[in-house]
Short mmCIF file of C-alpha atoms in Angstrom, two decimals:
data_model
loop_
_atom_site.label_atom_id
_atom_site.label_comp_id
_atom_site.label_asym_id
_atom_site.label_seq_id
_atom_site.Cartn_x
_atom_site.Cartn_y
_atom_site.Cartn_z
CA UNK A 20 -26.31 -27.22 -24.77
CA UNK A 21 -26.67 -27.31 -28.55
CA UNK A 22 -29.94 -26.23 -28.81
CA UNK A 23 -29.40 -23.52 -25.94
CA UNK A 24 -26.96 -22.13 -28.12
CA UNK A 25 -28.94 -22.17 -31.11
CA UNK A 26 -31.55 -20.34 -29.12
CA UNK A 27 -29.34 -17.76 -27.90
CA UNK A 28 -27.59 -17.12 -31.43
CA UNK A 29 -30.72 -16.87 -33.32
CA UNK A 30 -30.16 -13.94 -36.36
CA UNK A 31 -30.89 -9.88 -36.28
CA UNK A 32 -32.80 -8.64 -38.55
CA UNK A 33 -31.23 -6.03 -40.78
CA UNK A 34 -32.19 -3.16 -38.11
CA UNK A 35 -30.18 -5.43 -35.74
CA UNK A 36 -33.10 -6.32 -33.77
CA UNK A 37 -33.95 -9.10 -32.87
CA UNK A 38 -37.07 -10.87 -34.35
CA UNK A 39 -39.81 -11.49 -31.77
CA UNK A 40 -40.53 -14.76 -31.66
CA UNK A 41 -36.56 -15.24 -31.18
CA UNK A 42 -36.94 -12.93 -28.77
CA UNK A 43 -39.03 -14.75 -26.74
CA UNK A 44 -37.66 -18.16 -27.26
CA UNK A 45 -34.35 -16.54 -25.84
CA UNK A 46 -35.93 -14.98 -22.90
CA UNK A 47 -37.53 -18.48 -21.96
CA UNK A 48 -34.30 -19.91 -22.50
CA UNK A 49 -32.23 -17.64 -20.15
CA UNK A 50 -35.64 -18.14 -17.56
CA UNK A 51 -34.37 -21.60 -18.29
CA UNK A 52 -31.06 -21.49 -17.13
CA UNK A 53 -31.82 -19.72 -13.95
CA UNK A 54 -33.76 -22.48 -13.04
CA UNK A 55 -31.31 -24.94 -13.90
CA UNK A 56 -29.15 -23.14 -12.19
CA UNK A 57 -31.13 -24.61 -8.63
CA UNK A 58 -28.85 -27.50 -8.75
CA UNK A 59 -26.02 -26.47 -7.91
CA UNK A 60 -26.76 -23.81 -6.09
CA UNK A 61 -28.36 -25.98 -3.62
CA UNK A 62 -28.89 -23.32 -1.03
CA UNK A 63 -31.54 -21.79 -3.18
CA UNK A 64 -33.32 -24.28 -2.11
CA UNK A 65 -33.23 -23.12 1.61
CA UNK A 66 -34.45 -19.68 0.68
CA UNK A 67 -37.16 -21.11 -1.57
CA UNK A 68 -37.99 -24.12 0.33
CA UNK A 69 -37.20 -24.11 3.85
CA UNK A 70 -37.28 -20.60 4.97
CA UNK A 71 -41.24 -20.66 3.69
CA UNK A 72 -41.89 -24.13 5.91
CA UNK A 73 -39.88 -22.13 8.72
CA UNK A 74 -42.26 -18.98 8.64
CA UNK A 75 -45.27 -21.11 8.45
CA UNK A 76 -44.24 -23.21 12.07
CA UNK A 77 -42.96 -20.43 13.72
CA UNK A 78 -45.83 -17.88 12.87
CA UNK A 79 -48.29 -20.51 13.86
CA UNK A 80 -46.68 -22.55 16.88
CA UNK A 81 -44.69 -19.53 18.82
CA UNK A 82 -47.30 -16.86 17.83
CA UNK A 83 -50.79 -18.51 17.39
CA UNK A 84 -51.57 -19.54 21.32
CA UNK A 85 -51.35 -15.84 21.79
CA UNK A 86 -52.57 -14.22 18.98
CA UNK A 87 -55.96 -15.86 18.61
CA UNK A 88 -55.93 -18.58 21.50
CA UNK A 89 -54.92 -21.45 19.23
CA UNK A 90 -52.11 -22.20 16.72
CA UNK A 91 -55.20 -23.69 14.11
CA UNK A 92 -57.39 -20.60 14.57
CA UNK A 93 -54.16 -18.07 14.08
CA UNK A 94 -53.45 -19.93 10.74
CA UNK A 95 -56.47 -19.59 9.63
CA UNK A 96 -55.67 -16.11 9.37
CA UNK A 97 -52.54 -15.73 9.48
CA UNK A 98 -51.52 -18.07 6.70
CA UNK A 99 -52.06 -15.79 3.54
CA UNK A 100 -50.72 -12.94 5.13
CA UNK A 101 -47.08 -15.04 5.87
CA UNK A 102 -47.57 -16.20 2.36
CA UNK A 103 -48.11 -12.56 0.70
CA UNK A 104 -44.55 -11.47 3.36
CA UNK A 105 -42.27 -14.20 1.65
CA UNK A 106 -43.56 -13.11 -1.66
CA UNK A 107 -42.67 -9.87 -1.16
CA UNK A 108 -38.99 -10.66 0.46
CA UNK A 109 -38.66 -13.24 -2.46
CA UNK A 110 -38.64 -10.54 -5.44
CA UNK A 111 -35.12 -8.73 -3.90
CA UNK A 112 -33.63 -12.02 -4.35
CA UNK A 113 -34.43 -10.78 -8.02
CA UNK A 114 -32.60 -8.05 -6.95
CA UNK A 115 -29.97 -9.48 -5.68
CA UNK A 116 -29.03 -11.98 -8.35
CA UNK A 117 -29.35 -9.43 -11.09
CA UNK A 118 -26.62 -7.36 -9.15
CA UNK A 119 -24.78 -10.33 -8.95
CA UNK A 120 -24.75 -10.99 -12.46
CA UNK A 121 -23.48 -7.03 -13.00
CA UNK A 122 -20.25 -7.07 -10.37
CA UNK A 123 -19.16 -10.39 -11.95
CA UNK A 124 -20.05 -9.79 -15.34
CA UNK A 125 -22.57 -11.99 -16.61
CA UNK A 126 -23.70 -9.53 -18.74
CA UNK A 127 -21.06 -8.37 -20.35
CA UNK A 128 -20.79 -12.06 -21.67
CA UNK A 129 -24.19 -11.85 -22.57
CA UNK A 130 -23.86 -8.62 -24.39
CA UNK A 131 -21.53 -10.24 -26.80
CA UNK A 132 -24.09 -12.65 -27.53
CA UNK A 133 -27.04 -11.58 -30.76
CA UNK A 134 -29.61 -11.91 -28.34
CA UNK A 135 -32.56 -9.44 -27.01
CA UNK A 136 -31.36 -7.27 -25.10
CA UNK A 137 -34.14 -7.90 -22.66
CA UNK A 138 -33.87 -11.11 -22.86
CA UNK A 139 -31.96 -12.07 -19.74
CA UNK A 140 -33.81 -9.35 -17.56
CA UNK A 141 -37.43 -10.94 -18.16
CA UNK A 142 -35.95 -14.51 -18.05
CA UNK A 143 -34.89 -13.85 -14.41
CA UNK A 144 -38.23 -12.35 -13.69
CA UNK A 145 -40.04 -15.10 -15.48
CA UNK A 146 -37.56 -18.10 -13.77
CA UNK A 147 -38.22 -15.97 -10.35
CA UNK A 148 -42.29 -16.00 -10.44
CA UNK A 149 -41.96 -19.70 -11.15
CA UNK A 150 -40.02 -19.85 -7.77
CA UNK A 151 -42.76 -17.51 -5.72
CA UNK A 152 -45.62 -20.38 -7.23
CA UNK A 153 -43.35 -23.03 -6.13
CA UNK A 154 -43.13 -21.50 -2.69
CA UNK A 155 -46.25 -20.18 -2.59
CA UNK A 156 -47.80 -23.81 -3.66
CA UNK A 157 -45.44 -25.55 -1.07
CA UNK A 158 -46.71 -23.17 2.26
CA UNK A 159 -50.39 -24.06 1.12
CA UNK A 160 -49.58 -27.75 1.34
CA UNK A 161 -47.57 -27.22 4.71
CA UNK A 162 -50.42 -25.31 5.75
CA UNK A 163 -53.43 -27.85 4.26
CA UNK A 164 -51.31 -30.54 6.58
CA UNK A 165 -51.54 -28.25 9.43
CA UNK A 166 -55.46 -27.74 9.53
CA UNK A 167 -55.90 -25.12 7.45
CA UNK A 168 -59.18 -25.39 4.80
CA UNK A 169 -59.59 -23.42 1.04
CA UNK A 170 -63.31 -22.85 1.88
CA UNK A 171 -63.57 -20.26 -0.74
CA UNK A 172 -63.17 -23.35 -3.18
CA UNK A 173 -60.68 -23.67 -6.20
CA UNK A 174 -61.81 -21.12 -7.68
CA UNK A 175 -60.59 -19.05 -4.94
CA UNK A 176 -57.55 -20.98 -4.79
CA UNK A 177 -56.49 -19.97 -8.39
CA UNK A 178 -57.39 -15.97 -8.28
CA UNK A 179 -56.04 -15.34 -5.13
CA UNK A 180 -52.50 -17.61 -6.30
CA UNK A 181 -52.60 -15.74 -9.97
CA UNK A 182 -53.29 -12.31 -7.87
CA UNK A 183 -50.32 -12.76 -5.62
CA UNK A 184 -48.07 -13.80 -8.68
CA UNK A 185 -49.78 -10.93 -10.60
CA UNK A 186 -48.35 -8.55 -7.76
CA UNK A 187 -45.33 -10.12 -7.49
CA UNK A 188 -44.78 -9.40 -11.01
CA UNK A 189 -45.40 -5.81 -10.56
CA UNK A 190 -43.38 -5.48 -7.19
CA UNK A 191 -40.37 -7.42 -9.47
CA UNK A 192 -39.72 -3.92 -11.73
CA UNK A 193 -38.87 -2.11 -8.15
CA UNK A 194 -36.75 -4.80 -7.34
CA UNK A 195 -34.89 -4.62 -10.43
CA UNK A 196 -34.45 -0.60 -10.35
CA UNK A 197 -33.03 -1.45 -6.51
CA UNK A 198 -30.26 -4.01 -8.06
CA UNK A 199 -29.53 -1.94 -10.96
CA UNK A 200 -28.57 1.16 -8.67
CA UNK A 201 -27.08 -0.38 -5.25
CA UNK A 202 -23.43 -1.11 -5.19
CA UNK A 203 -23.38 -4.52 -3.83
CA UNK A 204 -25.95 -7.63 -3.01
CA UNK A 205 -25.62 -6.82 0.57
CA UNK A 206 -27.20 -3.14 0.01
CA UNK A 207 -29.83 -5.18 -2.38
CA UNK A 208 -30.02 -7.26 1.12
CA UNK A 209 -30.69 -4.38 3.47
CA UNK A 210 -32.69 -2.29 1.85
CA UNK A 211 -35.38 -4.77 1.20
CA UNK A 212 -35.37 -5.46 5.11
CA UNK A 213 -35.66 -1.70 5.41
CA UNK A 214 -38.22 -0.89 3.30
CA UNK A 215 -40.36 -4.81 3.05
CA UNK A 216 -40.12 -5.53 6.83
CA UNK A 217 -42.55 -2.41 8.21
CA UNK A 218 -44.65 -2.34 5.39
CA UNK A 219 -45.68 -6.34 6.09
CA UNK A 220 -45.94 -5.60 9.44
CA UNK A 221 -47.99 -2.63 9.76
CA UNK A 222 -50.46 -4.34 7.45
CA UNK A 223 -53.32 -7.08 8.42
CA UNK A 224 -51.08 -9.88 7.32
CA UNK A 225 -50.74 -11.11 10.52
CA UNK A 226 -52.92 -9.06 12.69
CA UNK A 227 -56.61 -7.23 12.70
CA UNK A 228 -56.00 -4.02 11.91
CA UNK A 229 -58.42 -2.89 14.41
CA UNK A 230 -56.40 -3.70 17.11
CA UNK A 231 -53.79 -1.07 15.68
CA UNK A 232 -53.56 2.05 17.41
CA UNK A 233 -55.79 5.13 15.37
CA UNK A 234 -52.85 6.69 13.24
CA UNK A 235 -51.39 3.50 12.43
CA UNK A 236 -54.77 1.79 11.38
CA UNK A 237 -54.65 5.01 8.83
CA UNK A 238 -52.08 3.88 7.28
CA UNK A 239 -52.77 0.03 7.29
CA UNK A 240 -55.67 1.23 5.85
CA UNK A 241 -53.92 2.13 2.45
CA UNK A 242 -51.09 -0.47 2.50
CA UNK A 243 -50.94 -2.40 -0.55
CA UNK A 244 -49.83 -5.29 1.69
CA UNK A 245 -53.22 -4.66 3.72
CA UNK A 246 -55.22 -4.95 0.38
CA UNK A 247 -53.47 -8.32 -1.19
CA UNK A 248 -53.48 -9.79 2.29
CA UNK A 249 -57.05 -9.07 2.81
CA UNK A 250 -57.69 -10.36 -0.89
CA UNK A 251 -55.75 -13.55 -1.04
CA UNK A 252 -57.72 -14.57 2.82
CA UNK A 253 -60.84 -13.58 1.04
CA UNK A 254 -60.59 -15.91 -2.28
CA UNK A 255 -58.79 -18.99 -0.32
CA UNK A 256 -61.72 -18.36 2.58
CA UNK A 257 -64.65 -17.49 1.20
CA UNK A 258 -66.07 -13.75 1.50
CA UNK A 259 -66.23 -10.07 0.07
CA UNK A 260 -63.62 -9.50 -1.91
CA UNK A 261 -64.12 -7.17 -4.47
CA UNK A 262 -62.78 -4.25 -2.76
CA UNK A 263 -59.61 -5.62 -1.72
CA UNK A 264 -58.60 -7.44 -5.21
CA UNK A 265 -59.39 -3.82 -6.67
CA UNK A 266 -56.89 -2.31 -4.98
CA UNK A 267 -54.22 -4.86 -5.14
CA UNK A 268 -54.62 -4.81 -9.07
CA UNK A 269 -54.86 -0.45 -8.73
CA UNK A 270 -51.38 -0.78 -6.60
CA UNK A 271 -50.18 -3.79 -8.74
CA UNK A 272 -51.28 -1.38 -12.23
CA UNK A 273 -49.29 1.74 -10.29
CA UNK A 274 -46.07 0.03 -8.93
CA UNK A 275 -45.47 -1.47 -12.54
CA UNK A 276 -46.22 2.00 -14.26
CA UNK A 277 -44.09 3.75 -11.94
CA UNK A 278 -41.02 1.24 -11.78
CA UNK A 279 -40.86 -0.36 -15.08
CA UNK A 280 -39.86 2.30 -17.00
CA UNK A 281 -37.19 3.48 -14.62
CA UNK A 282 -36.07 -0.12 -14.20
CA UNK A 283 -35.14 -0.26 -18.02
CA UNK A 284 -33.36 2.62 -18.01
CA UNK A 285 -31.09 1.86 -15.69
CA UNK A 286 -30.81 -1.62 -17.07
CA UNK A 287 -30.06 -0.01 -20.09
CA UNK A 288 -27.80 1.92 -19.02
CA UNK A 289 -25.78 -0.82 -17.26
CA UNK A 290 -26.51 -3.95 -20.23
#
């Protein structure tokens, strides 16, 4: 506690900012105390833990016997695709806990504080990408149990995790603009199964997207979700993958130019 507090009250400089290195140390702090904040909050733990295991069974064991005639030859495939979906549905709980943290006025305590004022923003992004590894890391295992095989080597293994993260990142800015603006978690809640739920879905996540009819193969064609899928299979299987990890960093590169700026306005504006 001590040294959190030091941490948090380190001094402005005569501007009133606050000096960077403090800045950071704070920011890794606060990243710290979401973390900490796992236990005890224990049902974190189900939307970090066990709802990845659950999508992992159920893809493979209810849809894999029909999908490609076995559960081990659907997970094959289907595995980095559910991984890249829970990603993506993982960064509005971002979302949702910074709008928690408005309505009950976290940070109005934290404004009284000498700290960055971007200090408790990127420590929930940085705490939250060290959940999406820890989920990400625990489906591979589950999935490395099940049958499935990193042919593409370790190599592979670490692009294709640091790409995902990498997009996860980017995706994070949107999801921050999106708890910034709605009114209430459950609007944080919705929207993201509004908007994430067709996008994932009309990708090649979980299907081939030749098997789409012609005007929706045009548009799996240019889904960002199509292009990380298609990029984290390649590196963790083996294969040509230069087109699809270009395009996931192009869309990563565009989401975060588009949504970063407007996501610290309106954090501004609120902080």
């Amino acid at each position: 506690m001590t040294a959190t507090a030091t941490t948090l009250t380190a001094p402005v400089t005569a501007s009133g900012r606050v000096p960077p290195l403090a800045g950071l140390r704070q920011t890794f702090t606060m990243a710290w105390r979401s973390l900490v904040a796992v236990k005890h909050n224990p049902l974190e733990l189900v939307d970090y833990s066990i709802t990845p295991i659950m999508f992992v069974f159920l893809f493979t064991y209810v849809l894999g016997g029909q999908m490609a005639g076995s559960p081990e030859a659907y997970l094959k495939y289907a595995l980095p695709g559910i991984i890249v979906q829970n990603t993506l549905f993982m960064t509005m709980y971002t979302a949702m806990a910074l709008n928690t943290d408005l309505t009950k006025g976290v940070f109005d305590r934290l404004r009284s504080l000498p700290i960055a004022r971007s200090a408790p923003l990127i420590g929930r992004i940085t705490a939250d990408l060290a959940k999406h590894l820890w989920a990400l890391l625990l489906m591979i295992g589950l999935g490395l149990a099940l049958g499935f095989r990193i042919t593409g080597g370790f190599g592979g293994f670490l692009l294709g995790t640091l790409l995902v993260v990498v997009f996860a990142a980017a995706v994070s800015w949107g999801a921050v603009l999106i708890g910034m603006l709605a009114g209430d978690a459950e609007k944080v809640q919705a929207f993201a199964f509004t908007l994430i739920f067709p996008i994932t879905f009309t990708s090649s996540a979980f299907v081939v997207v030749d098997t789409m009819p012609g005007w929706l193969q045009a548009w799996s064609d240019v889904n960002p979700v199509t292009h990380l899928a298609d990029a984290f299979r390649g590196l963790l299987l083996g294969g040509a993958v230069a087109e699809p990890v270009l395009w996931s960093l192009v869309w990563a590169a565009g989401i975060a130019l588009v949504f970063y700026p407007l996501a610290m306005r309106a954090y501004r504006a609120k902080v």
